Amino acid sequence: MRADRVFAYGAAAGLLGDQLLGDPRRGHPVAVFGRAAGAVERVLWRDHRGWGALHTAVCVGGAVALGATAQSLVRSSRAASVALTAAATWAVVGGTSLAREARTVGRALEAGDVEAARARLPHLCGRDPQALDADGIARAVVESVAENTSDAMVGALVWGAVGGVPGLLGFRAVNTLDAMVGHRSARYRRYGWASARLDDVAGWPGARLTAGLATVAGGDPAGAVRAWRADAGRHPSPNAGPVEASFAGALGVRLGGTLSYGGRVEHRPVLNSEGRPVEVGDIERAVRLSRRVGLLALGVSVAARALLKGRAS
């Protein structure tokens, strides 16, 4: 079976598995990787960029090598190749968990239980929930859904289309390391530099595809394009900017503004200033938009894989 068909069938099966099963509560492959990366960090950590780069190379290289070895071992079997791609796709995407957590916070807000919503918000993002009221929590959820549509679904499919199973595992390794050490804390400002920069590079194509698909799948294509062009470059993240701006325009809401992370206050630019403030009902709209973008990304990735295979032939 051709590699593009293996990816098409396997990625579709993996996304279906995510829809039906979601993430396991224990023993998730990403959590296993996180524990391994933490063990490597305990050995290598120095307040130095070079040691952080070595940490990144060991962890990402190990994930890619594991994927390449597994892919090579099953290459002679069509069924095994599809099954491996399906398992890898299921392991690295997280659309169902993203939707479940967002809806859990949304239900708490609809019930007027702001404290329950605050308690659940850290499952989605690193904001300081105590600094947020109900509207601020709803805005944080919509922004997290937008950003994680790229990180937890579209980006993985893009790299799966480019590199098969090694691409899928490598992207998730990069993204997980960025979440672990890529933030600007005193401990990781130097050590996490390489992970953060690699995540910017790896996330670039998926973020642009996510933004483009949000303009197609949303309710206001013109508004999404306008917000993307006007506001994406003002966001401090080169990848979150296009995604959040296009989601804001597509949903007709304002995102961005003052945020608090672990006691550190950030004043970010407002995205889609012409939109209205986020309401609780926009959480469900954002989740549905995320699902549509994920399905479209599967189609685009499968087509791109077939195109790459055709050019290589």
Short mmCIF file of N, CA and C in Angstrom, two decimals, residues 5-142:
data_model
loop_
_atom_site.label_atom_id
_atom_site.label_comp_id
_atom_site.label_asym_id
_atom_site.label_seq_id
_atom_site.Cartn_x
_atom_site.Cartn_y
_atom_site.Cartn_z
N ARG A 5 -1.69 6.48 1.18
CA ARG A 5 -2.92 5.79 1.58
C ARG A 5 -2.82 5.28 3.02
N VAL A 6 -1.64 4.81 3.40
CA VAL A 6 -1.43 4.40 4.79
C VAL A 6 -1.72 5.57 5.72
N PHE A 7 -1.19 6.74 5.38
CA PHE A 7 -1.43 7.92 6.22
C PHE A 7 -2.90 8.30 6.22
N ALA A 8 -3.53 8.26 5.04
CA ALA A 8 -4.94 8.65 4.96
C ALA A 8 -5.82 7.75 5.83
N TYR A 9 -5.68 6.45 5.68
CA TYR A 9 -6.51 5.52 6.45
C TYR A 9 -6.15 5.57 7.94
N GLY A 10 -4.86 5.62 8.23
CA GLY A 10 -4.42 5.61 9.61
C GLY A 10 -4.81 6.88 10.35
N ALA A 11 -4.61 8.04 9.72
CA ALA A 11 -4.95 9.31 10.36
C ALA A 11 -6.45 9.42 10.59
N ALA A 12 -7.23 8.99 9.59
CA ALA A 12 -8.69 9.02 9.76
C ALA A 12 -9.13 8.10 10.90
N ALA A 13 -8.53 6.91 10.97
CA ALA A 13 -8.88 5.99 12.05
C ALA A 13 -8.44 6.54 13.40
N GLY A 14 -7.29 7.19 13.45
CA GLY A 14 -6.81 7.76 14.69
C GLY A 14 -7.70 8.88 15.19
N LEU A 15 -8.16 9.75 14.28
CA LEU A 15 -9.08 10.81 14.68
C LEU A 15 -10.41 10.24 15.14
N LEU A 16 -10.88 9.19 14.45
CA LEU A 16 -12.11 8.54 14.89
C LEU A 16 -11.94 7.94 16.28
N GLY A 17 -10.78 7.33 16.51
CA GLY A 17 -10.51 6.79 17.84
C GLY A 17 -10.52 7.86 18.91
N ASP A 18 -9.98 9.03 18.57
CA ASP A 18 -10.01 10.14 19.53
C ASP A 18 -11.43 10.58 19.81
N GLN A 19 -12.26 10.61 18.76
CA GLN A 19 -13.65 11.00 18.93
C GLN A 19 -14.41 10.01 19.81
N LEU A 20 -14.13 8.71 19.63
CA LEU A 20 -14.87 7.68 20.35
C LEU A 20 -14.32 7.42 21.75
N LEU A 21 -13.00 7.49 21.89
CA LEU A 21 -12.36 7.07 23.14
C LEU A 21 -11.81 8.22 23.96
N GLY A 22 -11.40 9.30 23.29
CA GLY A 22 -10.74 10.37 24.01
C GLY A 22 -9.40 9.90 24.55
N ASP A 23 -8.89 10.61 25.54
CA ASP A 23 -7.62 10.25 26.15
C ASP A 23 -7.84 9.33 27.34
N PRO A 24 -6.96 8.34 27.54
CA PRO A 24 -7.08 7.49 28.72
C PRO A 24 -6.75 8.28 29.98
N ARG A 25 -7.38 7.94 31.07
CA ARG A 25 -7.13 8.66 32.33
C ARG A 25 -5.77 8.32 32.92
N ARG A 26 -5.25 7.14 32.58
CA ARG A 26 -3.94 6.74 33.07
C ARG A 26 -3.12 6.17 31.92
N GLY A 27 -1.83 6.39 31.98
CA GLY A 27 -0.93 5.76 31.02
C GLY A 27 -0.97 6.35 29.63
N HIS A 28 -1.36 7.62 29.49
CA HIS A 28 -1.38 8.22 28.16
C HIS A 28 0.06 8.31 27.64
N PRO A 29 0.28 7.99 26.36
CA PRO A 29 1.65 8.05 25.82
C PRO A 29 2.31 9.41 25.99
N VAL A 30 1.56 10.49 25.88
CA VAL A 30 2.16 11.82 26.06
C VAL A 30 2.61 12.01 27.51
N ALA A 31 1.83 11.49 28.45
CA ALA A 31 2.24 11.57 29.86
C ALA A 31 3.49 10.74 30.11
N VAL A 32 3.58 9.59 29.45
CA VAL A 32 4.79 8.76 29.58
C VAL A 32 5.99 9.52 29.04
N PHE A 33 5.82 10.17 27.89
CA PHE A 33 6.91 10.98 27.35
C PHE A 33 7.29 12.10 28.31
N GLY A 34 6.28 12.73 28.91
CA GLY A 34 6.54 13.82 29.84
C GLY A 34 7.37 13.36 31.02
N ARG A 35 7.07 12.17 31.54
CA ARG A 35 7.85 11.65 32.66
C ARG A 35 9.29 11.35 32.23
N ALA A 36 9.45 10.82 31.03
CA ALA A 36 10.79 10.54 30.53
C ALA A 36 11.57 11.84 30.33
N ALA A 37 10.91 12.86 29.77
CA ALA A 37 11.57 14.15 29.57
C ALA A 37 11.94 14.78 30.90
N GLY A 38 11.09 14.60 31.91
CA GLY A 38 11.41 15.11 33.23
C GLY A 38 12.62 14.42 33.82
N ALA A 39 12.75 13.12 33.58
CA ALA A 39 13.92 12.39 34.08
C ALA A 39 15.19 12.88 33.40
N VAL A 40 15.11 13.13 32.10
CA VAL A 40 16.27 13.66 31.38
C VAL A 40 16.64 15.04 31.92
N GLU A 41 15.64 15.85 32.19
CA GLU A 41 15.90 17.18 32.73
C GLU A 41 16.62 17.11 34.07
N ARG A 42 16.24 16.19 34.93
CA ARG A 42 16.88 16.08 36.23
C ARG A 42 18.37 15.76 36.11
N VAL A 43 18.74 15.09 35.03
CA VAL A 43 20.15 14.76 34.80
C VAL A 43 20.89 15.93 34.16
N LEU A 44 20.26 16.60 33.19
CA LEU A 44 20.96 17.58 32.37
C LEU A 44 20.84 19.02 32.83
N TRP A 45 19.86 19.35 33.68
CA TRP A 45 19.56 20.76 33.90
C TRP A 45 20.77 21.57 34.36
N ARG A 46 21.03 22.62 33.62
CA ARG A 46 21.97 23.68 33.99
C ARG A 46 21.34 24.97 33.52
N ASP A 47 21.66 26.05 34.15
CA ASP A 47 21.11 27.34 33.73
C ASP A 47 21.89 27.84 32.52
N HIS A 48 21.70 27.11 31.39
CA HIS A 48 22.53 27.35 30.20
C HIS A 48 21.76 26.90 28.96
N ARG A 49 21.83 27.68 27.90
CA ARG A 49 21.11 27.33 26.67
C ARG A 49 21.61 26.04 26.04
N GLY A 50 22.92 25.82 26.12
CA GLY A 50 23.48 24.64 25.49
C GLY A 50 22.96 23.35 26.10
N TRP A 51 22.87 23.30 27.43
CA TRP A 51 22.33 22.11 28.08
C TRP A 51 20.84 21.94 27.77
N GLY A 52 20.13 23.07 27.67
CA GLY A 52 18.72 22.98 27.28
C GLY A 52 18.56 22.46 25.86
N ALA A 53 19.46 22.89 24.96
CA ALA A 53 19.41 22.39 23.58
C ALA A 53 19.69 20.90 23.54
N LEU A 54 20.61 20.43 24.38
CA LEU A 54 20.89 19.00 24.44
C LEU A 54 19.66 18.24 24.94
N HIS A 55 18.99 18.77 25.95
CA HIS A 55 17.75 18.17 26.44
C HIS A 55 16.73 18.05 25.32
N THR A 56 16.56 19.11 24.56
CA THR A 56 15.61 19.10 23.45
C THR A 56 15.99 18.06 22.41
N ALA A 57 17.28 18.01 22.06
CA ALA A 57 17.74 17.06 21.04
C ALA A 57 17.53 15.62 21.48
N VAL A 58 17.83 15.33 22.76
CA VAL A 58 17.67 13.96 23.26
C VAL A 58 16.20 13.55 23.24
N CYS A 59 15.33 14.41 23.74
CA CYS A 59 13.92 14.04 23.87
C CYS A 59 13.21 13.98 22.51
N VAL A 60 13.39 15.01 21.69
CA VAL A 60 12.74 15.02 20.38
C VAL A 60 13.36 13.97 19.48
N GLY A 61 14.69 13.88 19.50
CA GLY A 61 15.35 12.86 18.69
C GLY A 61 14.93 11.46 19.08
N GLY A 62 14.76 11.23 20.37
CA GLY A 62 14.31 9.92 20.81
C GLY A 62 12.92 9.58 20.31
N ALA A 63 12.01 10.58 20.35
CA ALA A 63 10.64 10.35 19.87
C ALA A 63 10.63 10.07 18.37
N VAL A 64 11.40 10.85 17.61
CA VAL A 64 11.46 10.64 16.16
C VAL A 64 12.07 9.28 15.84
N ALA A 65 13.14 8.92 16.54
CA ALA A 65 13.79 7.62 16.31
C ALA A 65 12.85 6.46 16.63
N LEU A 66 12.08 6.60 17.71
CA LEU A 66 11.11 5.56 18.07
C LEU A 66 10.08 5.40 16.96
N GLY A 67 9.58 6.53 16.45
CA GLY A 67 8.59 6.46 15.37
C GLY A 67 9.17 5.86 14.11
N ALA A 68 10.40 6.23 13.77
CA ALA A 68 11.04 5.70 12.57
C ALA A 68 11.29 4.21 12.68
N THR A 69 11.72 3.77 13.86
CA THR A 69 11.98 2.34 14.05
C THR A 69 10.69 1.53 13.96
N ALA A 70 9.64 2.02 14.62
CA ALA A 70 8.36 1.31 14.57
C ALA A 70 7.81 1.27 13.14
N GLN A 71 7.92 2.38 12.43
CA GLN A 71 7.42 2.44 11.06
C GLN A 71 8.18 1.47 10.16
N SER A 72 9.49 1.38 10.37
CA SER A 72 10.31 0.46 9.58
C SER A 72 9.95 -1.00 9.86
N LEU A 73 9.66 -1.32 11.11
CA LEU A 73 9.37 -2.70 11.48
C LEU A 73 8.08 -3.22 10.87
N VAL A 74 7.10 -2.33 10.65
CA VAL A 74 5.81 -2.77 10.13
C VAL A 74 5.64 -2.46 8.64
N ARG A 75 6.69 -1.96 8.01
CA ARG A 75 6.56 -1.51 6.63
C ARG A 75 6.04 -2.59 5.69
N SER A 76 6.38 -3.84 5.95
CA SER A 76 5.99 -4.92 5.04
C SER A 76 4.53 -5.32 5.18
N SER A 77 3.85 -4.85 6.21
CA SER A 77 2.45 -5.21 6.44
C SER A 77 1.55 -3.98 6.28
N ARG A 78 0.61 -4.05 5.37
CA ARG A 78 -0.29 -2.92 5.16
C ARG A 78 -1.15 -2.67 6.39
N ALA A 79 -1.72 -3.74 6.92
CA ALA A 79 -2.60 -3.60 8.08
C ALA A 79 -1.85 -3.04 9.28
N ALA A 80 -0.64 -3.55 9.52
CA ALA A 80 0.14 -3.08 10.65
C ALA A 80 0.56 -1.62 10.47
N SER A 81 0.87 -1.24 9.25
CA SER A 81 1.26 0.15 8.98
C SER A 81 0.12 1.11 9.24
N VAL A 82 -1.07 0.72 8.79
CA VAL A 82 -2.25 1.56 9.05
C VAL A 82 -2.54 1.62 10.54
N ALA A 83 -2.44 0.47 11.21
CA ALA A 83 -2.71 0.42 12.65
C ALA A 83 -1.72 1.27 13.43
N LEU A 84 -0.45 1.23 13.04
CA LEU A 84 0.56 2.05 13.72
C LEU A 84 0.27 3.53 13.53
N THR A 85 -0.06 3.92 12.30
CA THR A 85 -0.37 5.33 12.04
C THR A 85 -1.61 5.76 12.82
N ALA A 86 -2.61 4.88 12.89
CA ALA A 86 -3.81 5.19 13.66
C ALA A 86 -3.49 5.36 15.13
N ALA A 87 -2.67 4.46 15.68
CA ALA A 87 -2.32 4.54 17.09
C ALA A 87 -1.52 5.81 17.38
N ALA A 88 -0.59 6.15 16.49
CA ALA A 88 0.22 7.35 16.69
C ALA A 88 -0.65 8.60 16.60
N THR A 89 -1.56 8.62 15.64
CA THR A 89 -2.45 9.78 15.50
C THR A 89 -3.32 9.93 16.74
N TRP A 90 -3.90 8.83 17.19
CA TRP A 90 -4.73 8.88 18.40
C TRP A 90 -3.92 9.39 19.59
N ALA A 91 -2.66 8.96 19.68
CA ALA A 91 -1.83 9.32 20.83
C ALA A 91 -1.48 10.81 20.85
N VAL A 92 -1.34 11.42 19.67
CA VAL A 92 -0.82 12.80 19.64
C VAL A 92 -1.91 13.86 19.50
N VAL A 93 -3.09 13.50 19.00
CA VAL A 93 -4.15 14.51 18.90
C VAL A 93 -4.95 14.52 20.20
N GLY A 94 -5.60 15.64 20.46
CA GLY A 94 -6.35 15.74 21.70
C GLY A 94 -7.62 16.54 21.56
N GLY A 95 -8.27 16.41 20.42
CA GLY A 95 -9.47 17.21 20.18
C GLY A 95 -10.61 16.90 21.12
N THR A 96 -10.81 15.63 21.44
CA THR A 96 -11.93 15.26 22.31
C THR A 96 -11.71 15.75 23.73
N SER A 97 -10.50 15.60 24.24
CA SER A 97 -10.20 16.09 25.59
C SER A 97 -10.32 17.61 25.64
N LEU A 98 -9.86 18.28 24.60
CA LEU A 98 -9.98 19.74 24.54
C LEU A 98 -11.43 20.16 24.61
N ALA A 99 -12.28 19.53 23.82
CA ALA A 99 -13.71 19.87 23.82
C ALA A 99 -14.35 19.54 25.16
N ARG A 100 -13.99 18.39 25.73
CA ARG A 100 -14.58 17.99 27.02
C ARG A 100 -14.24 18.98 28.12
N GLU A 101 -12.98 19.38 28.21
CA GLU A 101 -12.58 20.31 29.26
C GLU A 101 -13.22 21.68 29.07
N ALA A 102 -13.28 22.14 27.82
CA ALA A 102 -13.90 23.44 27.55
C ALA A 102 -15.38 23.41 27.92
N ARG A 103 -16.07 22.35 27.57
CA ARG A 103 -17.49 22.26 27.89
C ARG A 103 -17.73 22.12 29.39
N THR A 104 -16.82 21.46 30.10
CA THR A 104 -16.97 21.34 31.55
C THR A 104 -16.93 22.71 32.21
N VAL A 105 -15.98 23.55 31.78
CA VAL A 105 -15.91 24.91 32.30
C VAL A 105 -17.16 25.69 31.90
N GLY A 106 -17.59 25.50 30.65
CA GLY A 106 -18.78 26.21 30.17
C GLY A 106 -20.02 25.86 30.96
N ARG A 107 -20.19 24.58 31.29
CA ARG A 107 -21.36 24.18 32.07
C ARG A 107 -21.33 24.79 33.47
N ALA A 108 -20.14 24.85 34.07
CA ALA A 108 -20.04 25.46 35.39
C ALA A 108 -20.42 26.94 35.33
N LEU A 109 -19.98 27.62 34.29
CA LEU A 109 -20.33 29.03 34.15
C LEU A 109 -21.82 29.22 33.90
N GLU A 110 -22.41 28.36 33.09
CA GLU A 110 -23.85 28.45 32.83
C GLU A 110 -24.66 28.24 34.10
N ALA A 111 -24.13 27.40 35.01
CA ALA A 111 -24.81 27.14 36.28
C ALA A 111 -24.53 28.22 37.31
N GLY A 112 -23.70 29.19 36.96
CA GLY A 112 -23.36 30.25 37.89
C GLY A 112 -22.32 29.87 38.92
N ASP A 113 -21.66 28.74 38.73
CA ASP A 113 -20.67 28.26 39.69
C ASP A 113 -19.27 28.69 39.22
N VAL A 114 -18.93 29.94 39.50
CA VAL A 114 -17.66 30.48 39.04
C VAL A 114 -16.48 29.77 39.71
N GLU A 115 -16.63 29.39 40.98
CA GLU A 115 -15.54 28.71 41.68
C GLU A 115 -15.22 27.36 41.04
N ALA A 116 -16.26 26.63 40.64
CA ALA A 116 -16.01 25.35 39.95
C ALA A 116 -15.32 25.58 38.62
N ALA A 117 -15.71 26.64 37.91
CA ALA A 117 -15.07 26.97 36.64
C ALA A 117 -13.60 27.33 36.86
N ARG A 118 -13.34 28.10 37.92
CA ARG A 118 -11.95 28.45 38.23
C ARG A 118 -11.13 27.20 38.55
N ALA A 119 -11.72 26.28 39.28
CA ALA A 119 -11.00 25.06 39.66
C ALA A 119 -10.67 24.20 38.44
N ARG A 120 -11.52 24.27 37.42
CA ARG A 120 -11.33 23.42 36.24
C ARG A 120 -10.44 24.07 35.18
N LEU A 121 -10.34 25.39 35.18
CA LEU A 121 -9.61 26.10 34.13
C LEU A 121 -8.17 25.65 33.97
N PRO A 122 -7.42 25.34 35.03
CA PRO A 122 -6.03 24.90 34.84
C PRO A 122 -5.88 23.63 34.02
N HIS A 123 -6.95 22.86 33.84
CA HIS A 123 -6.88 21.70 32.96
C HIS A 123 -6.75 22.12 31.50
N LEU A 124 -7.07 23.37 31.20
CA LEU A 124 -7.02 23.87 29.83
C LEU A 124 -5.83 24.77 29.56
N CYS A 125 -5.48 25.64 30.52
CA CYS A 125 -4.45 26.64 30.26
C CYS A 125 -3.79 27.06 31.55
N GLY A 126 -2.72 27.83 31.42
CA GLY A 126 -1.93 28.21 32.57
C GLY A 126 -2.32 29.53 33.20
N ARG A 127 -3.50 30.06 32.86
CA ARG A 127 -3.92 31.33 33.45
C ARG A 127 -4.12 31.20 34.96
N ASP A 128 -4.00 32.32 35.64
CA ASP A 128 -4.32 32.38 37.06
C ASP A 128 -5.83 32.53 37.20
N PRO A 129 -6.56 31.47 37.57
CA PRO A 129 -8.02 31.55 37.56
C PRO A 129 -8.58 32.50 38.61
N GLN A 130 -7.84 32.71 39.70
CA GLN A 130 -8.36 33.59 40.75
C GLN A 130 -8.41 35.04 40.31
N ALA A 131 -7.68 35.37 39.26
CA ALA A 131 -7.67 36.75 38.76
C ALA A 131 -8.78 36.99 37.74
N LEU A 132 -9.62 35.98 37.46
CA LEU A 132 -10.61 36.07 36.39
C LEU A 132 -12.03 36.01 36.94
N ASP A 133 -12.90 36.83 36.37
CA ASP A 133 -14.33 36.70 36.64
C ASP A 133 -14.92 35.76 35.60
N ALA A 134 -16.25 35.63 35.58
CA ALA A 134 -16.89 34.67 34.68
C ALA A 134 -16.59 34.98 33.22
N ASP A 135 -16.67 36.26 32.84
CA ASP A 135 -16.39 36.63 31.45
C ASP A 135 -14.93 36.38 31.10
N GLY A 136 -14.03 36.66 32.05
CA GLY A 136 -12.61 36.41 31.81
C GLY A 136 -12.31 34.93 31.65
N ILE A 137 -13.00 34.10 32.41
CA ILE A 137 -12.82 32.66 32.26
C ILE A 137 -13.31 32.20 30.90
N ALA A 138 -14.46 32.69 30.47
CA ALA A 138 -15.00 32.31 29.16
C ALA A 138 -14.04 32.72 28.05
N ARG A 139 -13.48 33.92 28.17
CA ARG A 139 -12.52 34.38 27.16
C ARG A 139 -11.27 33.49 27.16
N ALA A 140 -10.78 33.12 28.35
CA ALA A 140 -9.61 32.25 28.44
C ALA A 140 -9.88 30.90 27.79
N VAL A 141 -11.09 30.37 27.96
CA VAL A 141 -11.43 29.07 27.37
C VAL A 141 -11.46 29.17 25.85
N VAL A 142 -12.08 30.21 25.32
CA VAL A 142 -12.14 30.37 23.86
C VAL A 142 -10.73 30.51 23.28
#
